[in-house]
Coordinates of C-alpha atoms in Angstrom, one line a residue:
M1 CA 120.0 -79.2 99.1
T2 CA 122.4 -76.8 100.5
Q3 CA 121.5 -75.3 103.6
D4 CA 121.5 -71.4 103.2
R5 CA 124.7 -69.9 104.8
P6 CA 124.2 -66.7 103.4
V7 CA 127.5 -65.6 105.0
L8 CA 129.9 -67.2 103.3
G9 CA 127.5 -67.0 100.4
I10 CA 127.8 -63.2 100.0
L11 CA 132.3 -64.1 101.0
L12 CA 132.1 -66.1 97.8
M13 CA 130.3 -63.4 95.9
L14 CA 132.8 -60.8 96.8
G15 CA 134.8 -62.9 95.9
F16 CA 133.6 -62.7 92.2
C17 CA 132.9 -59.3 92.4
V18 CA 137.0 -58.7 92.5
V19 CA 138.5 -61.6 90.5
A20 CA 136.0 -60.5 87.5
P21 CA 136.7 -56.8 87.0
L22 CA 140.9 -58.6 87.5
G23 CA 140.7 -60.5 84.6
D24 CA 139.4 -57.5 82.7
A25 CA 142.3 -55.6 83.7
V26 CA 144.8 -58.3 82.7
V27 CA 143.3 -58.5 79.1
K28 CA 143.1 -55.1 78.6
L29 CA 146.8 -55.5 79.2
L30 CA 146.8 -58.2 76.4
G31 CA 144.6 -56.6 74.2
T32 CA 147.0 -54.2 72.0
S33 CA 149.6 -57.2 71.8
V34 CA 147.3 -60.9 72.0
P35 CA 144.7 -61.7 69.1
V36 CA 141.1 -61.9 70.3
L37 CA 141.3 -64.9 69.1
V38 CA 144.1 -66.4 71.5
L39 CA 142.8 -65.1 74.2
L40 CA 139.5 -66.6 73.5
V41 CA 141.0 -70.2 72.7
M42 CA 142.5 -69.7 75.9
R43 CA 139.8 -68.6 78.3
F44 CA 137.5 -71.7 77.3
G45 CA 140.5 -74.1 76.5
I46 CA 141.7 -73.5 80.3
Q47 CA 138.0 -73.5 81.2
A48 CA 137.7 -77.1 79.9
L49 CA 140.9 -78.4 81.2
I50 CA 140.3 -77.6 84.7
L51 CA 136.6 -78.0 85.1
V52 CA 136.0 -81.3 83.1
P53 CA 138.4 -83.6 85.2
I54 CA 136.0 -82.0 88.2
V55 CA 133.4 -83.3 86.4
I56 CA 134.4 -86.5 85.1
S57 CA 135.5 -87.1 89.6
R58 CA 132.1 -85.7 90.3
G59 CA 130.7 -89.2 88.1
G60 CA 130.3 -88.1 84.7
L61 CA 127.4 -86.0 82.3
G62 CA 124.5 -88.2 83.5
W63 CA 122.0 -85.1 83.6
L64 CA 123.2 -84.2 80.0
R65 CA 120.1 -85.1 78.0
R66 CA 119.7 -84.7 73.9
S67 CA 117.5 -82.1 74.0
V68 CA 119.0 -79.6 76.2
I69 CA 123.1 -80.2 74.2
G70 CA 120.8 -77.6 71.1
W71 CA 120.6 -74.9 73.8
I72 CA 123.9 -75.5 75.4
A73 CA 125.9 -75.4 71.8
L74 CA 124.2 -71.7 71.4
R75 CA 124.3 -70.9 75.6
T76 CA 128.4 -71.0 74.4
L77 CA 128.1 -69.0 70.7
L78 CA 126.8 -66.1 72.7
H79 CA 129.2 -66.8 75.7
M80 CA 131.7 -66.8 72.8
A81 CA 130.7 -64.3 71.0
A82 CA 129.9 -62.1 74.5
I83 CA 133.4 -62.4 75.7
A84 CA 135.3 -61.9 72.3
A85 CA 133.3 -58.2 72.6
M86 CA 134.2 -57.1 75.1
F87 CA 137.4 -57.9 75.0
T88 CA 137.3 -56.2 72.2
A89 CA 135.2 -53.1 74.3
L90 CA 138.5 -53.0 76.5
K91 CA 140.6 -52.5 73.5
Y92 CA 139.2 -49.1 73.5
L93 CA 137.9 -48.2 76.5
P94 CA 138.5 -47.4 80.2
L95 CA 138.4 -50.3 82.4
A96 CA 135.4 -48.5 83.9
D97 CA 133.2 -47.5 81.6
A98 CA 133.4 -50.5 79.6
V99 CA 132.2 -52.6 83.1
A100 CA 129.3 -49.3 83.4
I101 CA 128.2 -50.1 80.3
S102 CA 127.7 -53.2 80.3
F103 CA 125.7 -53.3 83.1
V104 CA 122.7 -52.4 81.5
M105 CA 122.6 -56.0 80.6
P106 CA 119.6 -56.2 84.1
F107 CA 117.5 -54.7 82.2
L108 CA 117.9 -55.9 78.8
M109 CA 117.5 -59.1 80.3
L110 CA 113.6 -57.3 82.0
L111 CA 112.7 -56.4 78.8
L112 CA 113.2 -59.2 76.9
G113 CA 111.8 -61.6 79.3
R114 CA 108.4 -59.3 78.9
F115 CA 109.2 -59.5 74.7
L116 CA 110.2 -62.9 74.4
L117 CA 109.0 -65.4 78.0
G118 CA 105.9 -63.3 78.0
E119 CA 106.7 -62.9 81.7
E120 CA 104.7 -59.4 83.5
V121 CA 106.7 -56.9 83.4
G122 CA 104.9 -53.8 85.9
M123 CA 104.9 -50.0 85.0
R124 CA 107.7 -49.0 88.1
R125 CA 110.5 -52.3 86.5
I126 CA 109.8 -50.6 83.0
I127 CA 110.6 -46.7 84.4
A128 CA 113.3 -48.1 86.9
C129 CA 115.0 -49.4 82.7
L130 CA 114.6 -46.0 81.2
V131 CA 116.6 -44.7 84.5
G132 CA 119.2 -46.8 83.8
F133 CA 119.4 -46.6 80.3
G134 CA 120.0 -42.7 80.5
G135 CA 123.0 -43.6 83.2
T136 CA 124.1 -46.0 80.6
L137 CA 124.1 -43.4 78.1
M138 CA 125.3 -40.9 80.5
V139 CA 128.2 -43.1 80.8
V140 CA 128.7 -43.6 76.5
Q141 CA 128.8 -39.9 75.8
P142 CA 132.1 -39.0 76.6
S143 CA 133.7 -42.5 76.0
F144 CA 131.7 -41.9 72.2
A145 CA 133.1 -38.2 71.7
E146 CA 136.5 -40.0 72.6
V147 CA 136.5 -43.3 70.2
G148 CA 134.0 -43.1 68.1
W149 CA 131.5 -46.2 67.3
P150 CA 133.6 -48.5 69.6
A151 CA 132.1 -47.0 72.8
L152 CA 129.0 -49.2 71.5
W153 CA 130.9 -52.6 72.1
P154 CA 129.4 -52.8 76.0
L155 CA 126.0 -52.9 74.7
V156 CA 126.4 -55.6 72.3
V157 CA 128.3 -57.8 75.5
A158 CA 125.0 -56.9 77.4
V159 CA 122.4 -57.5 74.4
L160 CA 124.5 -60.9 74.3
F161 CA 124.7 -61.8 77.8
S162 CA 120.8 -61.0 78.0
L163 CA 120.4 -63.3 75.2
F164 CA 123.2 -66.2 77.3
M165 CA 121.1 -65.9 80.9
L166 CA 117.8 -66.0 78.9
V167 CA 119.3 -69.7 77.6
T168 CA 119.9 -70.9 81.0
R169 CA 117.6 -70.2 82.8
Q170 CA 115.7 -72.3 79.5
I171 CA 117.8 -74.8 80.9
A172 CA 118.9 -73.8 84.4
R173 CA 116.6 -77.2 86.1
G174 CA 117.7 -80.4 85.4
T175 CA 122.2 -79.4 84.7
D176 CA 125.0 -79.6 86.9
P177 CA 126.3 -76.1 86.4
I178 CA 129.2 -76.7 87.1
G179 CA 129.0 -79.6 84.0
L180 CA 127.4 -76.9 82.5
Q181 CA 129.8 -74.6 82.7
A182 CA 132.7 -77.0 81.5
V183 CA 131.1 -78.6 78.7
S184 CA 130.4 -75.7 78.3
G185 CA 134.1 -75.2 77.7
A186 CA 135.0 -78.1 75.2
M187 CA 132.4 -77.2 72.9
A188 CA 134.5 -73.8 72.6
V189 CA 137.3 -75.2 72.5
V190 CA 136.1 -77.3 69.6
L191 CA 135.0 -74.5 67.7
L192 CA 137.5 -72.2 68.4
I193 CA 140.9 -74.0 67.2
P194 CA 139.4 -74.6 63.8
A195 CA 138.2 -71.9 63.3
W196 CA 142.0 -70.3 64.7
F197 CA 144.1 -72.5 62.0
L198 CA 141.3 -71.1 59.2
A199 CA 142.2 -67.4 60.4
S200 CA 145.6 -68.0 60.2
A201 CA 145.4 -70.4 56.4
L202 CA 143.1 -67.2 55.7
E203 CA 144.5 -64.1 57.5
V204 CA 141.7 -63.0 57.8
A205 CA 141.9 -62.5 62.0
P206 CA 145.7 -61.9 63.3
S207 CA 146.2 -65.3 65.1
D208 CA 149.7 -65.5 65.0
L209 CA 151.5 -66.5 68.5
A210 CA 154.7 -65.1 67.5
A211 CA 154.7 -62.6 69.0
V212 CA 153.7 -63.2 72.3
S213 CA 156.2 -63.2 74.5
A214 CA 156.3 -65.3 77.8
V215 CA 154.3 -62.4 79.7
D216 CA 152.1 -62.7 77.7
W217 CA 151.4 -65.9 78.0
G218 CA 151.6 -66.1 81.6
L219 CA 148.4 -63.3 81.6
L220 CA 147.2 -65.4 78.9
V221 CA 147.3 -68.5 81.3
S222 CA 145.9 -66.1 84.5
V223 CA 142.6 -64.2 82.2
G224 CA 142.1 -68.1 82.0
L225 CA 142.3 -69.2 85.2
M226 CA 139.9 -66.0 86.9
G227 CA 137.2 -66.4 84.5
T228 CA 136.8 -70.2 84.7
V229 CA 137.4 -69.1 89.4
A230 CA 134.9 -66.2 89.1
H231 CA 132.7 -68.6 88.0
L232 CA 132.8 -70.9 90.4
L233 CA 132.7 -68.2 92.6
M234 CA 129.3 -67.1 92.4
T235 CA 128.5 -70.9 90.9
W236 CA 129.1 -72.1 94.4
A237 CA 127.6 -68.4 95.8
L238 CA 124.5 -69.2 95.0
R239 CA 124.4 -72.7 96.6
F240 CA 124.7 -70.7 100.4
A241 CA 122.4 -67.8 99.6
P242 CA 119.0 -66.7 97.6
A243 CA 120.5 -65.3 93.9
A244 CA 118.0 -61.8 96.0
T245 CA 120.9 -61.5 98.6
L246 CA 123.2 -61.7 96.3
A247 CA 122.3 -59.9 92.9
P248 CA 122.8 -56.8 94.7
M249 CA 126.5 -57.4 95.5
Q250 CA 127.3 -57.7 91.1
Y251 CA 127.1 -53.7 91.5
L252 CA 130.6 -53.7 93.3
E253 CA 131.9 -54.5 90.3
I254 CA 131.9 -51.4 88.9
P255 CA 133.7 -49.3 91.8
L256 CA 136.7 -52.2 91.8
A257 CA 136.6 -52.0 88.3
T258 CA 137.5 -48.1 88.4
V259 CA 139.7 -49.3 91.2
F260 CA 142.1 -51.4 89.2
G261 CA 141.4 -49.0 86.3
F262 CA 143.0 -46.3 87.9
L263 CA 145.6 -48.1 89.4
M264 CA 147.0 -49.5 86.8
F265 CA 145.8 -47.6 84.0
G266 CA 145.4 -44.3 85.9
D267 CA 142.0 -43.7 84.0
L268 CA 139.1 -41.9 86.0
P269 CA 135.7 -41.3 84.5
N270 CA 134.9 -37.9 83.8
L271 CA 131.9 -36.3 86.1
L272 CA 129.7 -37.1 83.7
A273 CA 130.3 -40.3 82.9
S274 CA 130.2 -40.6 86.8
A275 CA 126.8 -39.9 87.6
G276 CA 125.8 -42.4 84.8
I277 CA 128.0 -45.0 86.8
A278 CA 125.9 -43.3 89.9
V279 CA 122.0 -43.6 88.3
T280 CA 122.8 -47.2 86.5
I281 CA 123.8 -48.6 90.0
G282 CA 120.7 -47.0 91.4
A283 CA 118.5 -48.4 89.0
G284 CA 120.1 -51.4 88.6
I285 CA 119.8 -52.1 92.7
Y286 CA 115.7 -50.9 92.0
V287 CA 114.9 -53.1 89.6
V288 CA 116.8 -56.4 91.6
L289 CA 114.9 -55.3 94.9
R290 CA 111.2 -55.1 93.2
E291 CA 112.5 -58.5 91.1
H292 CA 112.7 -60.0 94.7
A293 CA 109.5 -57.8 96.0
V294 CA 107.8 -59.2 93.1
A295 CA 108.8 -63.0 93.8
R296 CA 108.2 -62.8 97.5
A297 CA 104.3 -61.1 96.9
T298 CA 103.6 -64.4 94.1
T299 CA 105.1 -66.9 96.3
R300 CA 102.8 -65.7 99.4
L301 CA 99.4 -65.0 96.7
K302 CA 100.7 -69.1 96.2
E303 CA 100.6 -70.4 99.3
Q304 CA 97.4 -69.1 100.7
A305 CA 95.4 -69.9 97.9
E306 CA 96.6 -74.1 98.5
A307 CA 95.8 -72.9 101.6
G308 CA 92.2 -72.0 101.0
L309 CA 91.8 -74.8 98.8
S310 CA 93.1 -76.8 101.5
R311 CA 90.3 -75.9 103.6
L312 CA 87.5 -76.1 100.9
T313 CA 88.7 -79.6 99.9
P314 CA 86.1 -82.1 101.9
P315 CA 88.2 -85.1 103.8
P316 CA 87.9 -88.5 102.3
E317 CA 85.2 -90.6 102.8
P318 CA 86.3 -93.8 104.7
A319 CA 86.4 -96.9 102.7
P320 CA 82.8 -99.0 103.2
A321 CA 83.7 -101.7 106.1
Q322 CA 84.4 -104.7 103.8
A323 CA 81.4 -107.7 104.9
P324 CA 83.2 -110.2 106.7

């Protein structure tokens, strides 16, 4: 186990909160000139190219068991679909709006955990979820009025990423996080390259590389690098600081996305969307802190119960002496 170093963990999470929305901003720059399928191939291809050698240098895939391969494949499909949905959303929506709407994910995870995994969810957290949904709708409304149904793409992102996180939760124990990302990247490439050629042959989706300029190729490489670095920063942050300390910091992505959106595209949320972003952030942080409080209370009760049982259990009787 790595010793807790919360300051280092917080700095690494801050790095994630900068790199992730910056990567989304670059995707938005490329959205009108580069097909989504090409973006996906580059995003996961560079992830595999960086992480597979790291995994090999650390001893390979000794942790990989046959029983989790199916779960990893499902996780990879959900990850690909979620990123594709986010790339599509960024074609139509301001950066800050797309990121803010997708942050309905913590509320969806709480509810999915309740109904799919049978996890206990109190009334206060359910109310916070409803408030968070209300804030999200405040952000969706002006975007929907402007672009129509494409404004709902970030909600698709939130649903897919919620399912992605639930699957990750099922296989997290006993798997190496960097190895998991390497295997997922390699799986995605194996699935995407044939899909790319098939789409080109059937002309069912734009995948032509002839129109991709040298500048766009450089930006594509940066998208893959930033996506991989963002995941590594989050993974390393969680090794040095508790998840409860780091989770509220993820909401820094929204104001940073607002800054990048303004600097690169001149976009700013209107008054209603800004109020919705504030409501979503407040409700999300409350849910995270409440989850932390419930987890601490549960741990304390278990420790008290174990201590009580140890006091009630009589010491073992000494073994009878053996006759000489």
